[in-house]
Amino acid sequence: MSFILKFLFVMVAMIAADICWTMYFIETEKRRSVHAGLWGAAIMLFGSLVTLNYVEDHRLLIAAAIGSFIGVAGTIEYKRRKEGKK
């Protein structure tokens, strides 16, 4: 796989992982154990995909950082707009 494809793969996987982290905290705060547990399992899966890729090439940490920002900020913005808050 080319570097650009790996970069995009890691970035998308990290977006997914951080969406899962954000939702995990939201569900944990609501004391919804099964929902939080499912998000926790997804965190492990997506986090593993990211780790397996950037261990080979440390330049992919940049993709992970970008994906992390997009995942968290995007999820919070989405939830805020969905709940009608500014």
PDB file of N, CA, C and O in Angstrom:
ATOM      1  N   MET A   1       0.852  -1.169   0.000  1.00  0.00           N
ATOM      2  CA  MET A   1       0.000   0.000   0.000  1.00  0.00           C
ATOM      3  C   MET A   1       0.905   1.242   0.000  1.00  0.00           C
ATOM      4  O   MET A   1       1.889   1.299   0.721  1.00  0.00           O
ATOM      5  N   SER A   2       0.541   2.227  -0.800  1.00  0.00           N
ATOM      6  CA  SER A   2       1.354   3.436  -0.881  1.00  0.00           C
ATOM      7  C   SER A   2       1.238   4.257   0.409  1.00  0.00           C
ATOM      8  O   SER A   2       0.297   4.095   1.191  1.00  0.00           O
ATOM      9  N   PHE A   3       2.195   5.163   0.590  1.00  0.00           N
ATOM     10  CA  PHE A   3       2.208   5.987   1.796  1.00  0.00           C
ATOM     11  C   PHE A   3       0.937   6.827   1.895  1.00  0.00           C
ATOM     12  O   PHE A   3       0.354   6.952   2.974  1.00  0.00           O
ATOM     13  N   ILE A   4       0.512   7.398   0.793  1.00  0.00           N
ATOM     14  CA  ILE A   4      -0.693   8.254   0.812  1.00  0.00           C
ATOM     15  C   ILE A   4      -1.913   7.454   1.239  1.00  0.00           C
ATOM     16  O   ILE A   4      -2.729   7.946   2.028  1.00  0.00           O
ATOM     17  N   LEU A   5      -2.066   6.246   0.741  1.00  0.00           N
ATOM     18  CA  LEU A   5      -3.210   5.424   1.140  1.00  0.00           C
ATOM     19  C   LEU A   5      -3.131   5.050   2.614  1.00  0.00           C
ATOM     20  O   LEU A   5      -4.144   5.070   3.321  1.00  0.00           O
ATOM     21  N   LYS A   6      -1.932   4.711   3.094  1.00  0.00           N
ATOM     22  CA  LYS A   6      -1.771   4.417   4.524  1.00  0.00           C
ATOM     23  C   LYS A   6      -2.084   5.646   5.362  1.00  0.00           C
ATOM     24  O   LYS A   6      -2.727   5.555   6.402  1.00  0.00           O
ATOM     25  N   PHE A   7      -1.616   6.815   4.909  1.00  0.00           N
ATOM     26  CA  PHE A   7      -1.872   8.067   5.613  1.00  0.00           C
ATOM     27  C   PHE A   7      -3.377   8.284   5.756  1.00  0.00           C
ATOM     28  O   PHE A   7      -3.879   8.553   6.844  1.00  0.00           O
ATOM     29  N   LEU A   8      -4.103   8.142   4.643  1.00  0.00           N
ATOM     30  CA  LEU A   8      -5.563   8.326   4.669  1.00  0.00           C
ATOM     31  C   LEU A   8      -6.244   7.259   5.528  1.00  0.00           C
ATOM     32  O   LEU A   8      -7.179   7.556   6.272  1.00  0.00           O
ATOM     33  N   PHE A   9      -5.780   6.025   5.434  1.00  0.00           N
ATOM     34  CA  PHE A   9      -6.343   4.933   6.229  1.00  0.00           C
ATOM     35  C   PHE A   9      -6.183   5.209   7.721  1.00  0.00           C
ATOM     36  O   PHE A   9      -7.130   5.075   8.502  1.00  0.00           O
ATOM     37  N   VAL A  10      -4.968   5.611   8.127  1.00  0.00           N
ATOM     38  CA  VAL A  10      -4.714   5.903   9.533  1.00  0.00           C
ATOM     39  C   VAL A  10      -5.555   7.085   9.984  1.00  0.00           C
ATOM     40  O   VAL A  10      -6.137   7.068  11.072  1.00  0.00           O
ATOM     41  N   MET A  11      -5.655   8.115   9.151  1.00  0.00           N
ATOM     42  CA  MET A  11      -6.441   9.292   9.516  1.00  0.00           C
ATOM     43  C   MET A  11      -7.913   8.927   9.708  1.00  0.00           C
ATOM     44  O   MET A  11      -8.538   9.303  10.710  1.00  0.00           O
ATOM     45  N   VAL A  12      -8.481   8.163   8.790  1.00  0.00           N
ATOM     46  CA  VAL A  12      -9.888   7.759   8.892  1.00  0.00           C
ATOM     47  C   VAL A  12     -10.102   6.832  10.096  1.00  0.00           C
ATOM     48  O   VAL A  12     -11.089   6.971  10.828  1.00  0.00           O
ATOM     49  N   ALA A  13      -9.174   5.911  10.320  1.00  0.00           N
ATOM     50  CA  ALA A  13      -9.293   5.021  11.476  1.00  0.00           C
ATOM     51  C   ALA A  13      -9.226   5.811  12.780  1.00  0.00           C
ATOM     52  O   ALA A  13      -9.937   5.512  13.742  1.00  0.00           O
ATOM     53  N   MET A  14      -8.387   6.845  12.814  1.00  0.00           N
ATOM     54  CA  MET A  14      -8.282   7.663  14.028  1.00  0.00           C
ATOM     55  C   MET A  14      -9.518   8.533  14.205  1.00  0.00           C
ATOM     56  O   MET A  14      -9.956   8.757  15.342  1.00  0.00           O
ATOM     57  N   ILE A  15     -10.093   9.020  13.115  1.00  0.00           N
ATOM     58  CA  ILE A  15     -11.365   9.743  13.211  1.00  0.00           C
ATOM     59  C   ILE A  15     -12.402   8.832  13.862  1.00  0.00           C
ATOM     60  O   ILE A  15     -13.094   9.215  14.803  1.00  0.00           O
ATOM     61  N   ALA A  16     -12.482   7.601  13.354  1.00  0.00           N
ATOM     62  CA  ALA A  16     -13.438   6.636  13.907  1.00  0.00           C
ATOM     63  C   ALA A  16     -13.144   6.340  15.374  1.00  0.00           C
ATOM     64  O   ALA A  16     -14.063   6.294  16.201  1.00  0.00           O
ATOM     65  N   ALA A  17     -11.869   6.162  15.723  1.00  0.00           N
ATOM     66  CA  ALA A  17     -11.503   5.868  17.114  1.00  0.00           C
ATOM     67  C   ALA A  17     -11.904   7.009  18.036  1.00  0.00           C
ATOM     68  O   ALA A  17     -12.435   6.779  19.134  1.00  0.00           O
ATOM     69  N   ASP A  18     -11.690   8.239  17.599  1.00  0.00           N
ATOM     70  CA  ASP A  18     -12.021   9.367  18.472  1.00  0.00           C
ATOM     71  C   ASP A  18     -13.506   9.678  18.507  1.00  0.00           C
ATOM     72  O   ASP A  18     -13.993  10.200  19.514  1.00  0.00           O
ATOM     73  N   ILE A  19     -14.228   9.333  17.466  1.00  0.00           N
ATOM     74  CA  ILE A  19     -15.690   9.389  17.557  1.00  0.00           C
ATOM     75  C   ILE A  19     -16.138   8.408  18.640  1.00  0.00           C
ATOM     76  O   ILE A  19     -16.965   8.720  19.491  1.00  0.00           O
ATOM     77  N   CYS A  20     -15.538   7.224  18.607  1.00  0.00           N
ATOM     78  CA  CYS A  20     -15.871   6.202  19.611  1.00  0.00           C
ATOM     79  C   CYS A  20     -15.521   6.666  21.019  1.00  0.00           C
ATOM     80  O   CYS A  20     -16.307   6.464  21.949  1.00  0.00           O
ATOM     81  N   TRP A  21     -14.349   7.287  21.195  1.00  0.00           N
ATOM     82  CA  TRP A  21     -13.964   7.793  22.519  1.00  0.00           C
ATOM     83  C   TRP A  21     -14.964   8.833  23.011  1.00  0.00           C
ATOM     84  O   TRP A  21     -15.387   8.801  24.165  1.00  0.00           O
ATOM     85  N   THR A  22     -15.340   9.755  22.135  1.00  0.00           N
ATOM     86  CA  THR A  22     -16.272  10.813  22.532  1.00  0.00           C
ATOM     87  C   THR A  22     -17.617  10.222  22.916  1.00  0.00           C
ATOM     88  O   THR A  22     -18.193  10.581  23.952  1.00  0.00           O
ATOM     89  N   MET A  23     -18.109   9.293  22.103  1.00  0.00           N
ATOM     90  CA  MET A  23     -19.398   8.666  22.406  1.00  0.00           C
ATOM     91  C   MET A  23     -19.307   7.805  23.663  1.00  0.00           C
ATOM     92  O   MET A  23     -20.263   7.723  24.442  1.00  0.00           O
ATOM     93  N   TYR A  24     -18.164   7.180  23.879  1.00  0.00           N
ATOM     94  CA  TYR A  24     -17.944   6.390  25.089  1.00  0.00           C
ATOM     95  C   TYR A  24     -18.123   7.269  26.333  1.00  0.00           C
ATOM     96  O   TYR A  24     -18.818   6.897  27.277  1.00  0.00           O
ATOM     97  N   PHE A  25     -17.503   8.441  26.328  1.00  0.00           N
ATOM     98  CA  PHE A  25     -17.626   9.336  27.480  1.00  0.00           C
ATOM     99  C   PHE A  25     -19.055   9.854  27.647  1.00  0.00           C
ATOM    100  O   PHE A  25     -19.546   9.977  28.768  1.00  0.00           O
ATOM    101  N   ILE A  26     -19.725  10.134  26.540  1.00  0.00           N
ATOM    102  CA  ILE A  26     -21.108  10.595  26.616  1.00  0.00           C
ATOM    103  C   ILE A  26     -21.998   9.512  27.220  1.00  0.00           C
ATOM    104  O   ILE A  26     -22.803   9.770  28.117  1.00  0.00           O
ATOM    105  N   GLU A  27     -21.848   8.287  26.747  1.00  0.00           N
ATOM    106  CA  GLU A  27     -22.668   7.177  27.262  1.00  0.00           C
ATOM    107  C   GLU A  27     -22.303   6.826  28.702  1.00  0.00           C
ATOM    108  O   GLU A  27     -23.178   6.470  29.497  1.00  0.00           O
ATOM    109  N   THR A  28     -21.025   6.940  29.056  1.00  0.00           N
ATOM    110  CA  THR A  28     -20.612   6.679  30.427  1.00  0.00           C
ATOM    111  C   THR A  28     -21.233   7.702  31.374  1.00  0.00           C
ATOM    112  O   THR A  28     -21.714   7.346  32.450  1.00  0.00           O
ATOM    113  N   GLU A  29     -21.247   8.951  30.946  1.00  0.00           N
ATOM    114  CA  GLU A  29     -21.857  10.001  31.769  1.00  0.00           C
ATOM    115  C   GLU A  29     -23.345   9.742  31.987  1.00  0.00           C
ATOM    116  O   GLU A  29     -23.885  10.017  33.054  1.00  0.00           O
ATOM    117  N   LYS A  30     -23.994   9.162  30.993  1.00  0.00           N
ATOM    118  CA  LYS A  30     -25.427   8.827  31.106  1.00  0.00           C
ATOM    119  C   LYS A  30     -25.651   7.519  31.861  1.00  0.00           C
ATOM    120  O   LYS A  30     -26.792   7.098  32.044  1.00  0.00           O
ATOM    121  N   ARG A  31     -24.574   6.853  32.263  1.00  0.00           N
ATOM    122  CA  ARG A  31     -24.624   5.573  32.989  1.00  0.00           C
ATOM    123  C   ARG A  31     -25.281   4.465  32.158  1.00  0.00           C
ATOM    124  O   ARG A  31     -25.951   3.585  32.675  1.00  0.00           O
ATOM    125  N   ARG A  32     -25.054   4.487  30.869  1.00  0.00           N
ATOM    126  CA  ARG A  32     -25.592   3.466  29.965  1.00  0.00           C
ATOM    127  C   ARG A  32     -24.480   2.458  29.695  1.00  0.00           C
ATOM    128  O   ARG A  32     -23.692   2.607  28.777  1.00  0.00           O
ATOM    129  N   SER A  33     -24.423   1.421  30.507  1.00  0.00           N
ATOM    130  CA  SER A  33     -23.287   0.502  30.516  1.00  0.00           C
ATOM    131  C   SER A  33     -23.104  -0.275  29.218  1.00  0.00           C
ATOM    132  O   SER A  33     -21.973  -0.425  28.740  1.00  0.00           O
ATOM    133  N   VAL A  34     -24.173  -0.785  28.639  1.00  0.00           N
ATOM    134  CA  VAL A  34     -24.036  -1.577  27.411  1.00  0.00           C
ATOM    135  C   VAL A  34     -23.567  -0.693  26.260  1.00  0.00           C
ATOM    136  O   VAL A  34     -22.657  -1.061  25.508  1.00  0.00           O
ATOM    137  N   HIS A  35     -24.166   0.488  26.137  1.00  0.00           N
ATOM    138  CA  HIS A  35     -23.754   1.403  25.072  1.00  0.00           C
ATOM    139  C   HIS A  35     -22.292   1.810  25.235  1.00  0.00           C
ATOM    140  O   HIS A  35     -21.521   1.805  24.271  1.00  0.00           O
ATOM    141  N   ALA A  36     -21.912   2.143  26.464  1.00  0.00           N
ATOM    142  CA  ALA A  36     -20.521   2.518  26.721  1.00  0.00           C
ATOM    143  C   ALA A  36     -19.585   1.346  26.436  1.00  0.00           C
ATOM    144  O   ALA A  36     -18.500   1.526  25.870  1.00  0.00           O
ATOM    145  N   GLY A  37     -20.005   0.146  26.793  1.00  0.00           N
ATOM    146  CA  GLY A  37     -19.193  -1.041  26.534  1.00  0.00           C
ATOM    147  C   GLY A  37     -18.987  -1.291  25.046  1.00  0.00           C
ATOM    148  O   GLY A  37     -17.890  -1.656  24.620  1.00  0.00           O
ATOM    149  N   LEU A  38     -20.025  -1.091  24.256  1.00  0.00           N
ATOM    150  CA  LEU A  38     -19.900  -1.259  22.805  1.00  0.00           C
ATOM    151  C   LEU A  38     -18.956  -0.217  22.210  1.00  0.00           C
ATOM    152  O   LEU A  38     -18.129  -0.533  21.345  1.00  0.00           O
ATOM    153  N   TRP A  39     -19.079   1.029  22.668  1.00  0.00           N
ATOM    154  CA  TRP A  39     -18.158   2.066  22.198  1.00  0.00           C
ATOM    155  C   TRP A  39     -16.732   1.732  22.627  1.00  0.00           C
ATOM    156  O   TRP A  39     -15.783   1.946  21.872  1.00  0.00           O
ATOM    157  N   GLY A  40     -16.569   1.188  23.833  1.00  0.00           N
ATOM    158  CA  GLY A  40     -15.245   0.790  24.306  1.00  0.00           C
ATOM    159  C   GLY A  40     -14.621  -0.289  23.435  1.00  0.00           C
ATOM    160  O   GLY A  40     -13.420  -0.256  23.143  1.00  0.00           O
ATOM    161  N   ALA A  41     -15.424  -1.252  23.016  1.00  0.00           N
ATOM    162  CA  ALA A  41     -14.920  -2.307  22.127  1.00  0.00           C
ATOM    163  C   ALA A  41     -14.497  -1.727  20.778  1.00  0.00           C
ATOM    164  O   ALA A  41     -13.460  -2.117  20.218  1.00  0.00           O
ATOM    165  N   ALA A  42     -15.277  -0.779  20.275  1.00  0.00           N
ATOM    166  CA  ALA A  42     -14.931  -0.140  19.002  1.00  0.00           C
ATOM    167  C   ALA A  42     -13.638   0.667  19.130  1.00  0.00           C
ATOM    168  O   ALA A  42     -12.830   0.706  18.192  1.00  0.00           O
ATOM    169  N   ILE A  43     -13.434   1.301  20.294  1.00  0.00           N
ATOM    170  CA  ILE A  43     -12.184   2.036  20.540  1.00  0.00           C
ATOM    171  C   ILE A  43     -10.994   1.099  20.376  1.00  0.00           C
ATOM    172  O   ILE A  43     -10.000   1.435  19.729  1.00  0.00           O
ATOM    173  N   MET A  44     -11.095  -0.077  20.961  1.00  0.00           N
ATOM    174  CA  MET A  44     -10.000  -1.039  20.892  1.00  0.00           C
ATOM    175  C   MET A  44      -9.724  -1.450  19.444  1.00  0.00           C
ATOM    176  O   MET A  44      -8.565  -1.506  19.013  1.00  0.00           O
ATOM    177  N   LEU A  45     -10.769  -1.716  18.690  1.00  0.00           N
ATOM    178  CA  LEU A  45     -10.587  -2.152  17.305  1.00  0.00           C
ATOM    179  C   LEU A  45      -9.937  -1.071  16.444  1.00  0.00           C
ATOM    180  O   LEU A  45      -8.947  -1.321  15.756  1.00  0.00           O
ATOM    181  N   PHE A  46     -10.505   0.140  16.468  1.00  0.00           N
ATOM    182  CA  PHE A  46      -9.958   1.211  15.635  1.00  0.00           C
ATOM    183  C   PHE A  46      -8.576   1.644  16.122  1.00  0.00           C
ATOM    184  O   PHE A  46      -7.682   1.922  15.323  1.00  0.00           O
ATOM    185  N   GLY A  47      -8.398   1.697  17.436  1.00  0.00           N
ATOM    186  CA  GLY A  47      -7.085   2.046  17.984  1.00  0.00           C
ATOM    187  C   GLY A  47      -6.011   1.044  17.583  1.00  0.00           C
ATOM    188  O   GLY A  47      -4.877   1.419  17.293  1.00  0.00           O
ATOM    189  N   SER A  48      -6.375  -0.215  17.549  1.00  0.00           N
ATOM    190  CA  SER A  48      -5.423  -1.253  17.130  1.00  0.00           C
ATOM    191  C   SER A  48      -5.020  -1.078  15.679  1.00  0.00           C
ATOM    192  O   SER A  48      -3.839  -1.223  15.326  1.00  0.00           O
ATOM    193  N   LEU A  49      -5.976  -0.775  14.822  1.00  0.00           N
ATOM    194  CA  LEU A  49      -5.657  -0.550  13.409  1.00  0.00           C
ATOM    195  C   LEU A  49      -4.672   0.600  13.247  1.00  0.00           C
ATOM    196  O   LEU A  49      -3.729   0.512  12.463  1.00  0.00           O
ATOM    197  N   VAL A  50      -4.908   1.671  13.974  1.00  0.00           N
ATOM    198  CA  VAL A  50      -4.010   2.824  13.901  1.00  0.00           C
ATOM    199  C   VAL A  50      -2.618   2.440  14.402  1.00  0.00           C
ATOM    200  O   VAL A  50      -1.611   2.695  13.737  1.00  0.00           O
ATOM    201  N   THR A  51      -2.554   1.804  15.557  1.00  0.00           N
ATOM    202  CA  THR A  51      -1.269   1.446  16.156  1.00  0.00           C
ATOM    203  C   THR A  51      -0.468   0.511  15.254  1.00  0.00           C
ATOM    204  O   THR A  51       0.740   0.706  15.060  1.00  0.00           O
ATOM    205  N   LEU A  52      -1.130  -0.476  14.694  1.00  0.00           N
ATOM    206  CA  LEU A  52      -0.421  -1.426  13.825  1.00  0.00           C
ATOM    207  C   LEU A  52       0.200  -0.733  12.625  1.00  0.00           C
ATOM    208  O   LEU A  52       1.228  -1.178  12.113  1.00  0.00           O
ATOM    209  N   ASN A  53      -0.390   0.356  12.170  1.00  0.00           N
ATOM    210  CA  ASN A  53       0.156   1.054  11.005  1.00  0.00           C
ATOM    211  C   ASN A  53       1.264   2.034  11.364  1.00  0.00           C
ATOM    212  O   ASN A  53       2.270   2.095  10.687  1.00  0.00           O
ATOM    213  N   TYR A  54       1.081   2.834  12.426  1.00  0.00           N
ATOM    214  CA  TYR A  54       2.122   3.826  12.671  1.00  0.00           C
ATOM    215  C   TYR A  54       3.337   3.260  13.397  1.00  0.00           C
ATOM    216  O   TYR A  54       4.381   3.906  13.445  1.00  0.00           O
ATOM    217  N   VAL A  55       3.248   2.048  13.914  1.00  0.00           N
ATOM    218  CA  VAL A  55       4.437   1.412  14.491  1.00  0.00           C
ATOM    219  C   VAL A  55       5.465   1.184  13.389  1.00  0.00           C
ATOM    220  O   VAL A  55       6.663   1.314  13.608  1.00  0.00           O
ATOM    221  N   GLU A  56       4.999   0.887  12.191  1.00  0.00           N
ATOM    222  CA  GLU A  56       5.884   0.659  11.058  1.00  0.00           C
ATOM    223  C   GLU A  56       6.478   1.953  10.510  1.00  0.00           C
ATOM    224  O   GLU A  56       7.590   1.972  10.007  1.00  0.00           O
ATOM    225  N   ASP A  57       5.714   3.032  10.551  1.00  0.00           N
ATOM    226  CA  ASP A  57       6.151   4.301   9.957  1.00  0.00           C
ATOM    227  C   ASP A  57       5.686   5.444  10.858  1.00  0.00           C
ATOM    228  O   ASP A  57       4.509   5.801  10.866  1.00  0.00           O
ATOM    229  N   HIS A  58       6.608   6.014  11.577  1.00  0.00           N
ATOM    230  CA  HIS A  58       6.263   7.044  12.556  1.00  0.00           C
ATOM    231  C   HIS A  58       5.709   8.320  11.928  1.00  0.00           C
ATOM    232  O   HIS A  58       5.080   9.118  12.620  1.00  0.00           O
ATOM    233  N   ARG A  59       5.914   8.514  10.637  1.00  0.00           N
ATOM    234  CA  ARG A  59       5.330   9.681   9.965  1.00  0.00           C
ATOM    235  C   ARG A  59       3.810   9.629  10.009  1.00  0.00           C
ATOM    236  O   ARG A  59       3.150  10.659   9.917  1.00  0.00           O
ATOM    237  N   LEU A  60       3.252   8.438  10.175  1.00  0.00           N
ATOM    238  CA  LEU A  60       1.794   8.298  10.214  1.00  0.00           C
ATOM    239  C   LEU A  60       1.190   8.831  11.504  1.00  0.00           C
ATOM    240  O   LEU A  60      -0.032   8.951  11.620  1.00  0.00           O
ATOM    241  N   LEU A  61       2.039   9.190  12.480  1.00  0.00           N
ATOM    242  CA  LEU A  61       1.526   9.839  13.687  1.00  0.00           C
ATOM    243  C   LEU A  61       0.869  11.173  13.346  1.00  0.00           C
ATOM    244  O   LEU A  61      -0.062  11.605  14.021  1.00  0.00           O
ATOM    245  N   ILE A  62       1.352  11.814  12.289  1.00  0.00           N
ATOM    246  CA  ILE A  62       0.736  13.074  11.842  1.00  0.00           C
ATOM    247  C   ILE A  62      -0.699  12.803  11.396  1.00  0.00           C
ATOM    248  O   ILE A  62      -1.617  13.545  11.746  1.00  0.00           O
ATOM    249  N   ALA A  63      -0.901  11.729  10.653  1.00  0.00           N
ATOM    250  CA  ALA A  63      -2.252  11.360  10.220  1.00  0.00           C
ATOM    251  C   ALA A  63      -3.126  11.044  11.423  1.00  0.00           C
ATOM    252  O   ALA A  63      -4.298  11.421  11.467  1.00  0.00           O
ATOM    253  N   ALA A  64      -2.550  10.367  12.410  1.00  0.00           N
ATOM    254  CA  ALA A  64      -3.304  10.027  13.618  1.00  0.00           C
ATOM    255  C   ALA A  64      -3.710  11.294  14.363  1.00  0.00           C
ATOM    256  O   ALA A  64      -4.840  11.399  14.857  1.00  0.00           O
ATOM    257  N   ALA A  65      -2.824  12.266  14.458  1.00  0.00           N
ATOM    258  CA  ALA A  65      -3.136  13.515  15.159  1.00  0.00           C
ATOM    259  C   ALA A  65      -4.231  14.294  14.434  1.00  0.00           C
ATOM    260  O   ALA A  65      -5.164  14.816  15.064  1.00  0.00           O
ATOM    261  N   ILE A  66      -4.138  14.371  13.117  1.00  0.00           N
ATOM    262  CA  ILE A  66      -5.173  15.065  12.334  1.00  0.00           C
ATOM    263  C   ILE A  66      -6.511  14.359  12.505  1.00  0.00           C
ATOM    264  O   ILE A  66      -7.543  14.991  12.743  1.00  0.00           O
ATOM    265  N   GLY A  67      -6.502  13.044  12.388  1.00  0.00           N
ATOM    266  CA  GLY A  67      -7.729  12.269  12.546  1.00  0.00           C
ATOM    267  C   GLY A  67      -8.317  12.416  13.935  1.00  0.00           C
ATOM    268  O   GLY A  67      -9.541  12.494  14.106  1.00  0.00           O
ATOM    269  N   SER A  68      -7.467  12.480  14.942  1.00  0.00           N
ATOM    270  CA  SER A  68      -7.933  12.646  16.313  1.00  0.00           C
ATOM    271  C   SER A  68      -8.669  13.964  16.488  1.00  0.00           C
ATOM    272  O   SER A  68      -9.757  14.019  17.074  1.00  0.00           O
ATOM    273  N   PHE A  69      -8.089  15.033  15.970  1.00  0.00           N
ATOM    274  CA  PHE A  69      -8.739  16.342  16.062  1.00  0.00           C
ATOM    275  C   PHE A  69     -10.090  16.336  15.350  1.00  0.00           C
ATOM    276  O   PHE A  69     -11.098  16.772  15.903  1.00  0.00           O
ATOM    277  N   ILE A  70     -10.107  15.828  14.133  1.00  0.00           N
ATOM    278  CA  ILE A  70     -11.347  15.802  13.353  1.00  0.00           C
ATOM    279  C   ILE A  70     -12.405  14.958  14.052  1.00  0.00           C
ATOM    280  O   ILE A  70     -13.580  15.347  14.128  1.00  0.00           O
ATOM    281  N   GLY A  71     -12.014  13.812  14.584  1.00  0.00           N
ATOM    282  CA  GLY A  71     -12.958  12.917  15.239  1.00  0.00           C
ATOM    283  C   GLY A  71     -13.619  13.535  16.453  1.00  0.00           C
ATOM    284  O   GLY A  71     -14.842  13.491  16.607  1.00  0.00           O
ATOM    285  N   VAL A  72     -12.818  14.130  17.334  1.00  0.00           N
ATOM    286  CA  VAL A  72     -13.372  14.718  18.557  1.00  0.00           C
ATOM    287  C   VAL A  72     -14.146  15.992  18.259  1.00  0.00           C
ATOM    288  O   VAL A  72     -15.304  16.140  18.665  1.00  0.00           O
ATOM    289  N   ALA A  73     -13.523  16.922  17.554  1.00  0.00           N
ATOM    290  CA  ALA A  73     -14.172  18.199  17.276  1.00  0.00           C
ATOM    291  C   ALA A  73     -15.443  17.995  16.444  1.00  0.00           C
ATOM    292  O   ALA A  73     -16.480  18.614  16.716  1.00  0.00           O
ATOM    293  N   GLY A  74     -15.375  17.122  15.464  1.00  0.00           N
ATOM    294  CA  GLY A  74     -16.543  16.860  14.622  1.00  0.00           C
ATOM    295  C   GLY A  74     -17.692  16.241  15.386  1.00  0.00           C
ATOM    296  O   GLY A  74     -18.852  16.614  15.199  1.00  0.00           O
ATOM    297  N   THR A  75     -17.389  15.297  16.266  1.00  0.00           N
ATOM    298  CA  THR A  75     -18.444  14.653  17.055  1.00  0.00           C
ATOM    299  C   THR A  75     -19.099  15.637  18.013  1.00  0.00           C
ATOM    300  O   THR A  75     -20.326  15.674  18.135  1.00  0.00           O
ATOM    301  N   ILE A  76     -18.298  16.453  18.667  1.00  0.00           N
ATOM    302  CA  ILE A  76     -18.862  17.435  19.598  1.00  0.00           C
ATOM    303  C   ILE A  76     -19.713  18.453  18.854  1.00  0.00           C
ATOM    304  O   ILE A  76     -20.813  18.801  19.305  1.00  0.00           O
ATOM    305  N   GLU A  77     -19.240  18.930  17.713  1.00  0.00           N
ATOM    306  CA  GLU A  77     -20.034  19.872  16.908  1.00  0.00           C
ATOM    307  C   GLU A  77     -21.350  19.242  16.467  1.00  0.00           C
ATOM    308  O   GLU A  77     -22.409  19.865  16.542  1.00  0.00           O
ATOM    309  N   TYR A  78     -21.281  18.004  16.002  1.00  0.00           N
ATOM    310  CA  TYR A  78     -22.485  17.304  15.563  1.00  0.00           C
ATOM    311  C   TYR A  78     -23.491  17.172  16.707  1.00  0.00           C
ATOM    312  O   TYR A  78     -24.669  17.470  16.550  1.00  0.00           O
ATOM    313  N   LYS A  79     -23.014  16.704  17.871  1.00  0.00           N
ATOM    314  CA  LYS A  79     -23.903  16.535  19.026  1.00  0.00           C
ATOM    315  C   LYS A  79     -24.486  17.876  19.482  1.00  0.00           C
ATOM    316  O   LYS A  79     -25.659  17.963  19.831  1.00  0.00           O
ATOM    317  N   ARG A  80     -23.673  18.913  19.468  1.00  0.00           N
ATOM    318  CA  ARG A  80     -24.122  20.238  19.892  1.00  0.00           C
ATOM    319  C   ARG A  80     -25.222  20.746  18.960  1.00  0.00           C
ATOM    320  O   ARG A  80     -26.253  21.246  19.417  1.00  0.00           O
ATOM    321  N   ARG A  81     -25.038  20.611  17.675  1.00  0.00           N
ATOM    322  CA  ARG A  81     -26.037  21.061  16.702  1.00  0.00           C
ATOM    323  C   ARG A  81     -27.303  20.214  16.781  1.00  0.00           C
ATOM    324  O   ARG A  81     -28.417  20.736  16.659  1.00  0.00           O
ATOM    325  N   LYS A  82     -27.119  18.917  16.976  1.00  0.00           N
ATOM    326  CA  LYS A  82     -28.262  18.017  17.086  1.00  0.00           C
ATOM    327  C   LYS A  82     -29.117  18.370  18.306  1.00  0.00           C
ATOM    328  O   LYS A  82     -30.342  18.256  18.265  1.00  0.00           O
ATOM    329  N   GLU A  83     -28.473  18.791  19.384  1.00  0.00           N
ATOM    330  CA  GLU A  83     -29.182  19.149  20.608  1.00  0.00           C
ATOM    331  C   GLU A  83     -29.663  20.595  20.591  1.00  0.00           C
ATOM    332  O   GLU A  83     -30.272  21.052  21.543  1.00  0.00           O
ATOM    333  N   GLY A  84     -29.364  21.332  19.507  1.00  0.00           N
ATOM    334  CA  GLY A  84     -29.840  22.696  19.364  1.00  0.00           C
ATOM    335  C   GLY A  84     -29.083  23.722  20.178  1.00  0.00           C
ATOM    336  O   GLY A  84     -29.592  24.804  20.436  1.00  0.00           O
ATOM    337  N   LYS A  85     -27.856  23.409  20.556  1.00  0.00           N
ATOM    338  CA  LYS A  85     -27.043  24.352  21.320  1.00  0.00           C
ATOM    339  C   LYS A  85     -26.068  25.048  20.403  1.00  0.00           C
ATOM    340  O   LYS A  85     -25.627  24.491  19.416  1.00  0.00           O
ATOM    341  N   LYS A  86     -25.718  26.296  20.736  1.00  0.00           N
ATOM    342  CA  LYS A  86     -24.746  27.021  19.919  1.00  0.00           C
ATOM    343  C   LYS A  86     -23.408  27.050  20.524  1.00  0.00           C
ATOM    344  O   LYS A  86     -22.858  26.785  21.346  1.00  0.00           O
TER     345      LYS A  86
END
